[in-house]
Short mmCIF file of C-alpha atoms and ligand atoms in Angstrom, two decimals:
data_model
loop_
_atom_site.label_atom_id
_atom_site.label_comp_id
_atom_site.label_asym_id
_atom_site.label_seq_id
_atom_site.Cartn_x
_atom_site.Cartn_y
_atom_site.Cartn_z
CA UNK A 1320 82.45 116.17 99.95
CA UNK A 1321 83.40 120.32 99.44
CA UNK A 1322 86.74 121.30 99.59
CA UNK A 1323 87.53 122.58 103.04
CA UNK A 1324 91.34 124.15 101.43
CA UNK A 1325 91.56 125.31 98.04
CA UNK A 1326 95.02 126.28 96.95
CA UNK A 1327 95.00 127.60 93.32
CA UNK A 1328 98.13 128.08 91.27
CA UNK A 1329 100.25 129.12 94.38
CA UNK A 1330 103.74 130.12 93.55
CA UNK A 1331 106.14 131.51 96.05
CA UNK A 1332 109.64 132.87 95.88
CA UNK A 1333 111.39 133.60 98.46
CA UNK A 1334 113.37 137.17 98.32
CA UNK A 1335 116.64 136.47 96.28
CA UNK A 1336 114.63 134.85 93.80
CA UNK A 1337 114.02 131.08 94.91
CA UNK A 1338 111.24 129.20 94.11
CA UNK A 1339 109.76 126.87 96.85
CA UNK A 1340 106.56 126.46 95.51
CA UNK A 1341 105.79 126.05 91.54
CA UNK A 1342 102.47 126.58 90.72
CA UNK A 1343 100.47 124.23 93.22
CA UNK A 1344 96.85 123.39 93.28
CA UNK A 1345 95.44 120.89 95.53
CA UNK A 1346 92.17 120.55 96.82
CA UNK A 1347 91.78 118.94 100.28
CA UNK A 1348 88.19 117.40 101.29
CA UNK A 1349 86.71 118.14 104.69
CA UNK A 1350 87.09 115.16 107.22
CA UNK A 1351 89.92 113.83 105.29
CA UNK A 1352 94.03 112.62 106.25
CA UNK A 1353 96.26 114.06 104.13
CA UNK A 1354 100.05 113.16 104.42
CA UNK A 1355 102.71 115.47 102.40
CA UNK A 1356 105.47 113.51 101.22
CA UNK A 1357 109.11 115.45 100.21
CA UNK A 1358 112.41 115.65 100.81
CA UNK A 1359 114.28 118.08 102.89
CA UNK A 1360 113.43 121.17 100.97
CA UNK A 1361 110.52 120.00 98.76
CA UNK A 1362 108.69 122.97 99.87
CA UNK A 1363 106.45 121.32 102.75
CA UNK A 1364 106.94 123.84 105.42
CA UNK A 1365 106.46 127.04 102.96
CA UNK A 1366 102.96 125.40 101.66
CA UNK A 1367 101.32 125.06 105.28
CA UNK A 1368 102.92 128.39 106.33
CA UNK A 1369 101.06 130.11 103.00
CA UNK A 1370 97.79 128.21 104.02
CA UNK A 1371 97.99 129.54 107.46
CA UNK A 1372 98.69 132.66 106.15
CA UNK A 1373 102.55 133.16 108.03
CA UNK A 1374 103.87 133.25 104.84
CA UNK A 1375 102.63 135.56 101.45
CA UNK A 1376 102.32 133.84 98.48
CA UNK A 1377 104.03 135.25 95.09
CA UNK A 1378 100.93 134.78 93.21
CA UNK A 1379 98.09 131.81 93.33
CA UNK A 1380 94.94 131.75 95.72
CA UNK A 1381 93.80 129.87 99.00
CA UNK A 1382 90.67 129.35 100.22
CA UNK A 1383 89.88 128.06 104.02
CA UNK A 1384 86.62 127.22 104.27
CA UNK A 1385 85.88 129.54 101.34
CA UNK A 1386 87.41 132.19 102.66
CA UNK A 1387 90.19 133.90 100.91
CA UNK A 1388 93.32 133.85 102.83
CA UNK A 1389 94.22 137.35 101.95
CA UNK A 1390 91.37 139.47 101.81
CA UNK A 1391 89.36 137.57 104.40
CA UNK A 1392 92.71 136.41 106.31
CA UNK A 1393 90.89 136.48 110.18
CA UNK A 1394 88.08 133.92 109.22
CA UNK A 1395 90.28 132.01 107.45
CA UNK A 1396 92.75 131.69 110.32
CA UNK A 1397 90.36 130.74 113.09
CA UNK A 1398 89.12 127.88 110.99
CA UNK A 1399 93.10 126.70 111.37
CA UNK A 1400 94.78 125.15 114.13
CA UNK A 1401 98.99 125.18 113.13
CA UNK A 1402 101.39 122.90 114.82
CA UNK A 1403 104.37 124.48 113.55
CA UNK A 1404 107.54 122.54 112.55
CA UNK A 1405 109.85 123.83 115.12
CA UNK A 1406 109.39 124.17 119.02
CA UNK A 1407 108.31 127.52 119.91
CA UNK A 1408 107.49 127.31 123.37
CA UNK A 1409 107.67 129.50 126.47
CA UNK A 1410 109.63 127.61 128.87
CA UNK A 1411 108.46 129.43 132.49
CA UNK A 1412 104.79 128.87 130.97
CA UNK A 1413 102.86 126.22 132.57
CA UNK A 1414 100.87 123.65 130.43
CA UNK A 1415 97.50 124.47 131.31
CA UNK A 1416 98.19 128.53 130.76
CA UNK A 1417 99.57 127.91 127.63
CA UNK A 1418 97.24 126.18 125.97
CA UNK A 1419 94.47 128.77 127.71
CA UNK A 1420 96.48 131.61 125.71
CA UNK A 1421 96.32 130.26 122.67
CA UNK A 1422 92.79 130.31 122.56
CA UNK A 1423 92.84 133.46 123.71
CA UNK A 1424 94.91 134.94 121.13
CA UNK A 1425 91.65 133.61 118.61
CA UNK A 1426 89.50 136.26 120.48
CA UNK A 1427 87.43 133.11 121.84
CA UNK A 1428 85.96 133.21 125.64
CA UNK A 1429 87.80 131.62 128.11
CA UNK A 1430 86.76 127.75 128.67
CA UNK A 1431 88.34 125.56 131.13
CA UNK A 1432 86.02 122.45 130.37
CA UNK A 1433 87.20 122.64 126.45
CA UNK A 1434 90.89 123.03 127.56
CA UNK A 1435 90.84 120.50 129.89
CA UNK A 1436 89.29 117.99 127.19
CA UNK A 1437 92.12 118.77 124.95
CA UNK A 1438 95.03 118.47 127.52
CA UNK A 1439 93.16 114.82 128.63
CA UNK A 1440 92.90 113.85 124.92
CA UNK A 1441 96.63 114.55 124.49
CA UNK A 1442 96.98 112.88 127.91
CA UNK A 1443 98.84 116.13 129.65
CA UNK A 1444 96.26 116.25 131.88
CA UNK A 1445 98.76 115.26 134.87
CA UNK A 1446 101.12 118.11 133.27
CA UNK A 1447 98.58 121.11 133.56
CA UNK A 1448 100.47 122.65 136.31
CA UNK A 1449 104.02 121.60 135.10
CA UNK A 1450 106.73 124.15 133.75
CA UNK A 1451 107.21 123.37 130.10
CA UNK A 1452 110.86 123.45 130.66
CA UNK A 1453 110.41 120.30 133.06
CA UNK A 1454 108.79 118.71 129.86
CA UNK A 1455 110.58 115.86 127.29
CA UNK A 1456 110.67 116.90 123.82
CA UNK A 1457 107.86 114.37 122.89
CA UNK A 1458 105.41 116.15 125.59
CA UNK A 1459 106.23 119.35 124.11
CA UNK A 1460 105.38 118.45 120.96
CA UNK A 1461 101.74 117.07 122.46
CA UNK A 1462 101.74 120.96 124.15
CA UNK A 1463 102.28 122.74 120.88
CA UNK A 1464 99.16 120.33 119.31
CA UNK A 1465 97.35 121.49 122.46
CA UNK A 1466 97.82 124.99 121.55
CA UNK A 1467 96.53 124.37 118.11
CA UNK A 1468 93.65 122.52 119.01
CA UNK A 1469 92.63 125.57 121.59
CA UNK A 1470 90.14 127.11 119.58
CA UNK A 1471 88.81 124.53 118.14
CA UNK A 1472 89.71 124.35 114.53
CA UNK A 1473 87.89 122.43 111.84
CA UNK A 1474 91.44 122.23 109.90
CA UNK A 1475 94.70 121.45 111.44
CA UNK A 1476 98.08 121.21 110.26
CA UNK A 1477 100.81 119.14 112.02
CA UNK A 1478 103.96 119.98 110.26
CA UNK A 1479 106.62 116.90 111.04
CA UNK A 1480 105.00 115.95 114.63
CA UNK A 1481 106.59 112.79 115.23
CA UNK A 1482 110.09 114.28 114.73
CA UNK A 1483 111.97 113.60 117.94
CA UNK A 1484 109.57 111.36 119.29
CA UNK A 1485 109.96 108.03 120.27
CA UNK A 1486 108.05 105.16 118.65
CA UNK A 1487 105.34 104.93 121.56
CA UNK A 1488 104.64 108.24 121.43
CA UNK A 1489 104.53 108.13 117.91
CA UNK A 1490 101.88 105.67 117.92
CA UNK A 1491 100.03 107.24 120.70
CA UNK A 1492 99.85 110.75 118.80
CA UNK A 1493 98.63 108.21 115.76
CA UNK A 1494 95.50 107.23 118.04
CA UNK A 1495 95.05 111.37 119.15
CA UNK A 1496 95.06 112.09 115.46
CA UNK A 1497 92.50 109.33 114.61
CA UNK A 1498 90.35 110.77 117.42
CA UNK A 1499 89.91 114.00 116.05
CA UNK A 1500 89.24 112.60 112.64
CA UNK A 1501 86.60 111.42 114.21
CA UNK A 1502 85.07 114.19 115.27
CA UNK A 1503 85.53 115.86 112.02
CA UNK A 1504 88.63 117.31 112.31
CA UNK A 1505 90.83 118.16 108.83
CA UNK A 1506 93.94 116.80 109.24
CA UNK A 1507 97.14 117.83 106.76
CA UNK A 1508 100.66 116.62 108.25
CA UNK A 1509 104.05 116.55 106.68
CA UNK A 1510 106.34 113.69 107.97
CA UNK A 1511 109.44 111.90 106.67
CA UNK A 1512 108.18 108.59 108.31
CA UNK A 1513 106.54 106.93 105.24
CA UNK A 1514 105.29 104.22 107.60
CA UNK A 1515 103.22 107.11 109.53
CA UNK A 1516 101.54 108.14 106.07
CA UNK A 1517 101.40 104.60 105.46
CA UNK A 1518 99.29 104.18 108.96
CA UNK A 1519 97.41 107.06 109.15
CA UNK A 1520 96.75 108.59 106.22
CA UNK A 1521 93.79 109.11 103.85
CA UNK A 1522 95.19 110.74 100.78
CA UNK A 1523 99.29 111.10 99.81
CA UNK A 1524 100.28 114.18 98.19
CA UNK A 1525 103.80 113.61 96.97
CA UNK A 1526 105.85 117.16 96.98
CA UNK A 1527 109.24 117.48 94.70
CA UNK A 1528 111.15 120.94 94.34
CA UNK A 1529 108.03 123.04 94.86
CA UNK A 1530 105.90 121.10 92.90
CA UNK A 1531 103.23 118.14 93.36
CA UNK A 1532 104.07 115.51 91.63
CA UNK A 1533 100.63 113.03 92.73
CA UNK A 1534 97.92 113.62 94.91
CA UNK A 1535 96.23 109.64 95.40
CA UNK A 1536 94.16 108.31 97.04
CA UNK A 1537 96.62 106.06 99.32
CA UNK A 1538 95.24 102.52 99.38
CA UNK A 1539 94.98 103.14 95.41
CA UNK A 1540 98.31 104.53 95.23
CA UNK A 1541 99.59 101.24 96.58
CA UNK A 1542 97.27 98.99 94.42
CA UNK A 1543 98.41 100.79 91.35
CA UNK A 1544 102.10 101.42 91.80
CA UNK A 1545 102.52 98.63 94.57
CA UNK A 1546 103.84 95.99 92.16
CA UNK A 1547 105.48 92.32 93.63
CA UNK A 1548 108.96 91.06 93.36
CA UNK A 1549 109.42 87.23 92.91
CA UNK A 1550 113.33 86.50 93.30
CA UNK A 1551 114.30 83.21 91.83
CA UNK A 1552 117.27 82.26 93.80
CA UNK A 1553 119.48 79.59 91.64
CA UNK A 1554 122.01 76.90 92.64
CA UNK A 1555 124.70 78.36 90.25
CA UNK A 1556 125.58 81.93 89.42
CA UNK A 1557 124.54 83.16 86.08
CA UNK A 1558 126.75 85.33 83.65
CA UNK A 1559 123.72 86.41 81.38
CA UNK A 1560 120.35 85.51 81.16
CA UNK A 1561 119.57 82.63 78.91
CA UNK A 1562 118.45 83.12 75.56
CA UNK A 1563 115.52 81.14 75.97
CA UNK A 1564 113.75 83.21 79.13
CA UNK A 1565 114.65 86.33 77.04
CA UNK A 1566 110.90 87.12 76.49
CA UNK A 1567 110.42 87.28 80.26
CA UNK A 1568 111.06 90.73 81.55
CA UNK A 1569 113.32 89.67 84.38
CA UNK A 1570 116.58 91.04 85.79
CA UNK A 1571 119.98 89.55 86.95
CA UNK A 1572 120.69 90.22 90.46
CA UNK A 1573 124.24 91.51 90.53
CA UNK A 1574 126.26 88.25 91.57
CA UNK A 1575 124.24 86.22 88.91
CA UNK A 1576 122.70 84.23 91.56
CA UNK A 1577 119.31 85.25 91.46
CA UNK A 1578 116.53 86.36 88.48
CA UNK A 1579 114.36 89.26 89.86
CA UNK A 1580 110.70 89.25 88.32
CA UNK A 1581 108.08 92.09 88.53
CA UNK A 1582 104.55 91.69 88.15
CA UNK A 1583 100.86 93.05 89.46
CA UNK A 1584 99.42 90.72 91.58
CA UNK A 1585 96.18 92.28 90.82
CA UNK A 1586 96.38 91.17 87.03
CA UNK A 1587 94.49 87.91 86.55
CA UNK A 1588 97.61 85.72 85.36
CA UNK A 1589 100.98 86.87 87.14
CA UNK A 1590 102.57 84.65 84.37
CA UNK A 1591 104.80 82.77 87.51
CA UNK A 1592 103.72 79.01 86.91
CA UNK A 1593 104.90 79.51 83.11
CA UNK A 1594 108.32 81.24 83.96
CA UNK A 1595 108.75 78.48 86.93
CA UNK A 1596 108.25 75.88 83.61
CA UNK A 1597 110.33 78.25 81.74
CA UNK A 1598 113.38 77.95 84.13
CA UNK A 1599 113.37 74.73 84.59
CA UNK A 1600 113.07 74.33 80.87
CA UNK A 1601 116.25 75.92 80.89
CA UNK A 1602 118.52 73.40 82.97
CA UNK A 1603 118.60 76.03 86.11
CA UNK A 1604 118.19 74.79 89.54
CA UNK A 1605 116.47 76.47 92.25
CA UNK A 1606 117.61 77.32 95.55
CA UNK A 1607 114.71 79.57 96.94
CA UNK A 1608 111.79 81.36 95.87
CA UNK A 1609 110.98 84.97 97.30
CA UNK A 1610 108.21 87.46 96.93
CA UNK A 1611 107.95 90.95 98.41
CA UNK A 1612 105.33 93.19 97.99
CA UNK A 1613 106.69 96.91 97.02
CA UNK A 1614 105.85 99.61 100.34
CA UNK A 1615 105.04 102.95 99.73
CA UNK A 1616 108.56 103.73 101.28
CA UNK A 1617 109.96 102.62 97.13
CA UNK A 1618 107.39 103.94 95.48
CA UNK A 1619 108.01 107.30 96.99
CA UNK A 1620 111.53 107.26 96.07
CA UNK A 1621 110.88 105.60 92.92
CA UNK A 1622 108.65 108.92 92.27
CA UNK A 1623 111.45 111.43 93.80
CA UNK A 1624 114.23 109.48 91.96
CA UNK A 1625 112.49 109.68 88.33
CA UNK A 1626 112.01 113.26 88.61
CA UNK A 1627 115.59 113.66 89.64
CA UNK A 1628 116.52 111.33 85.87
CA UNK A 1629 114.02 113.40 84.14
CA UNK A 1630 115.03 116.84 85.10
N1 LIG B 2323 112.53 132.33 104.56
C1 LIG B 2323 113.14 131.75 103.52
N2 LIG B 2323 113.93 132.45 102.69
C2 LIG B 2323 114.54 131.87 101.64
N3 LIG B 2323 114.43 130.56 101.30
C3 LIG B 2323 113.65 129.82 102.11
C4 LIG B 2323 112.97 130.35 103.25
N4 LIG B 2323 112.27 129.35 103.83
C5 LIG B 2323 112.49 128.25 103.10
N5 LIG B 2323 113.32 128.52 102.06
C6 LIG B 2323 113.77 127.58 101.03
O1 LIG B 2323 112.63 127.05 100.38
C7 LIG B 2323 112.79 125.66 100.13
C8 LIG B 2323 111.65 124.88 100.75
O2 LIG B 2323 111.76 124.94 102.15
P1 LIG B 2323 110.70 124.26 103.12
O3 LIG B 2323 111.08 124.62 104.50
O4 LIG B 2323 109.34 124.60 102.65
O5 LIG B 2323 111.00 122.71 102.83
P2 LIG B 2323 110.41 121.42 103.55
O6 LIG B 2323 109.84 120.57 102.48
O7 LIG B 2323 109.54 121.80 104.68
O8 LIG B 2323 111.75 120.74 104.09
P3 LIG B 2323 112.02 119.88 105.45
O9 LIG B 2323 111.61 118.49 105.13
O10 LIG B 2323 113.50 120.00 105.61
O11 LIG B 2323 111.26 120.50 106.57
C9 LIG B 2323 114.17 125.29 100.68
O12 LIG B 2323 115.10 125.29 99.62
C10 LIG B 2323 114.46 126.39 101.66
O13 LIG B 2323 115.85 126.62 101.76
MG1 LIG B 2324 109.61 121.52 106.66
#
């Protein structure tokens, strides 16, 4: 599949001298999920704006369905639809009118039938005639996607949309956004739910202080980096590990009453039948055995965290 965004080396610092973004590339396929993962601040909200073109990069290039966001900024833009981070809406404007100016604003004739598909697919279709000041915050947040979606973009950028909304709605705007993958539709979002990347999501791109630290495929990502925790829960608290399970790479929980062992559960022999041997071997007595599987949520911050030790 071609690249349907291209951003090459992009760098921008904000006047005063602050870096947001540190030399990013990142390809993103047409048709595909992609969910940006980063702290407050990582830099999330100044990559989509430079995309969409709100913001000017420093230096670096961006292409939108090979067109350069610069010097060929209008054909870029109409390929984008941009559901911005904050709510920007005009609160006297009914729903319907709204959405009808948005498209508007792309130069595109007017078409009910089109805008009337979007508001059902975002199910505002019994809001059309509604102030948007009567709206919740959650329906607001389905008007601004409305908006984007007006003239029919190929890519579209949801920057935090499930901020503020409940978990129903959340879900629900997880079905809209599987719709329009369906028909196509590019799909970039920023979130700080790691269970909504986790759900809807393609591709992770994980964003740290301007900079991408891994762009992965996600179910990889998980395969790779997901490791398994068995806890070995013992009778009587430990002050040290014994010398004999030394060779076992295994921690002490912090009140000595439990060993903590990581290992892939991918990897042919996970070694546990020979440490269970091992243990007993050693004169401990069991209380419980536990395994957890690792979620993205800890490999995330495992990521953030090492770069934070590193730096
Ligand atoms: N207009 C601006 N002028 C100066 N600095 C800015 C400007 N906009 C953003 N920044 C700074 O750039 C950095 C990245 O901000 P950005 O909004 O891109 O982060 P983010 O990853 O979207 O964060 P959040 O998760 O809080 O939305 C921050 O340190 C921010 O203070
Ligand atoms: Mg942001």
């Amino acid at each position: 599949m071609a690249a349907i965004v291209s951003v090459q080396n992009l760098t921008k610092s904000y006047e005063g001298g602050f870096t947001a973004l540190d030399d990013v590339s990142l390809d993103i396929e047409e048709g595909e999920i992609i969910a940006l993962l980063g702290p407050n601040g990582a830099g999330k909200t100044t990559l989509i704006s430079t995309i969409c073109g709100i913001t000017v990069p420093t230096s670096g290039h961006i292409l939108v369905g090979g067109h350069d966001t610069i010097t060929d900024f209008r054909a870029a833009r109409q390929l984008i639809g941009l559901v911005p981070q904050e709510i920007n809406l005009e609160p006297f404007e009914k729903v319907r009118n709204a959405v009808r100016f948005s498209r508007g604003l792309f130069g595109l004739g007017r078409d009910d039938a089109h805008i009337d598909k979007v508001l059902a697919q975002l199910s505002l279709s019994d809001k059309a005639g509604n102030q948007i000041k009567t709206l919740s915050g959650g329906m607001k947040r389905r008007v601004l996607i409305a908006k984007a979606l007006s003239h029919e973009p190929r890519v579209l950028f949801l920057d935090e949309p499930s901020a503020g909304v409940d978990v129903e709605l959340r879900k629900d705007m997880w079905q809209v956004v599987a719709d329009l993958k369906k028909q196509g539709v590019t799909i970039i979002l920023t979130t700080h739910y790691i269970e909504e990347a986790e759900a809807i999501a393609d591709r992770i791109a994980v964003i740290n202080k301007g900079q991408i630290l891994l762009v992965e495929d996600k179910e990889k990502l998980m395969e790779r980096m997901g490791r398994k925790t068995l806890r070995i829960e013992l009778t009587e608290p430990l002050e040290r590990i014994p010398e004999s399970l030394s060779s076992w790479d295994l921690e002490l929980a912090p009140d000595g009453r439990a060993l903590i062992y990581h290992y892939d559960s991918q990897s042919d022999s996970t070694g546990i039948t020979r440490l269970l041997a091992a243990v007993r071997d050693a004169g401990l007595q069991l209380r419980d055995l536990q395994t957890r599987q690792s979620s993205l949520e800890e490999i995330f911050v495992g990521l953030v965290h090492g770069e934070d030790d590193a730096a």
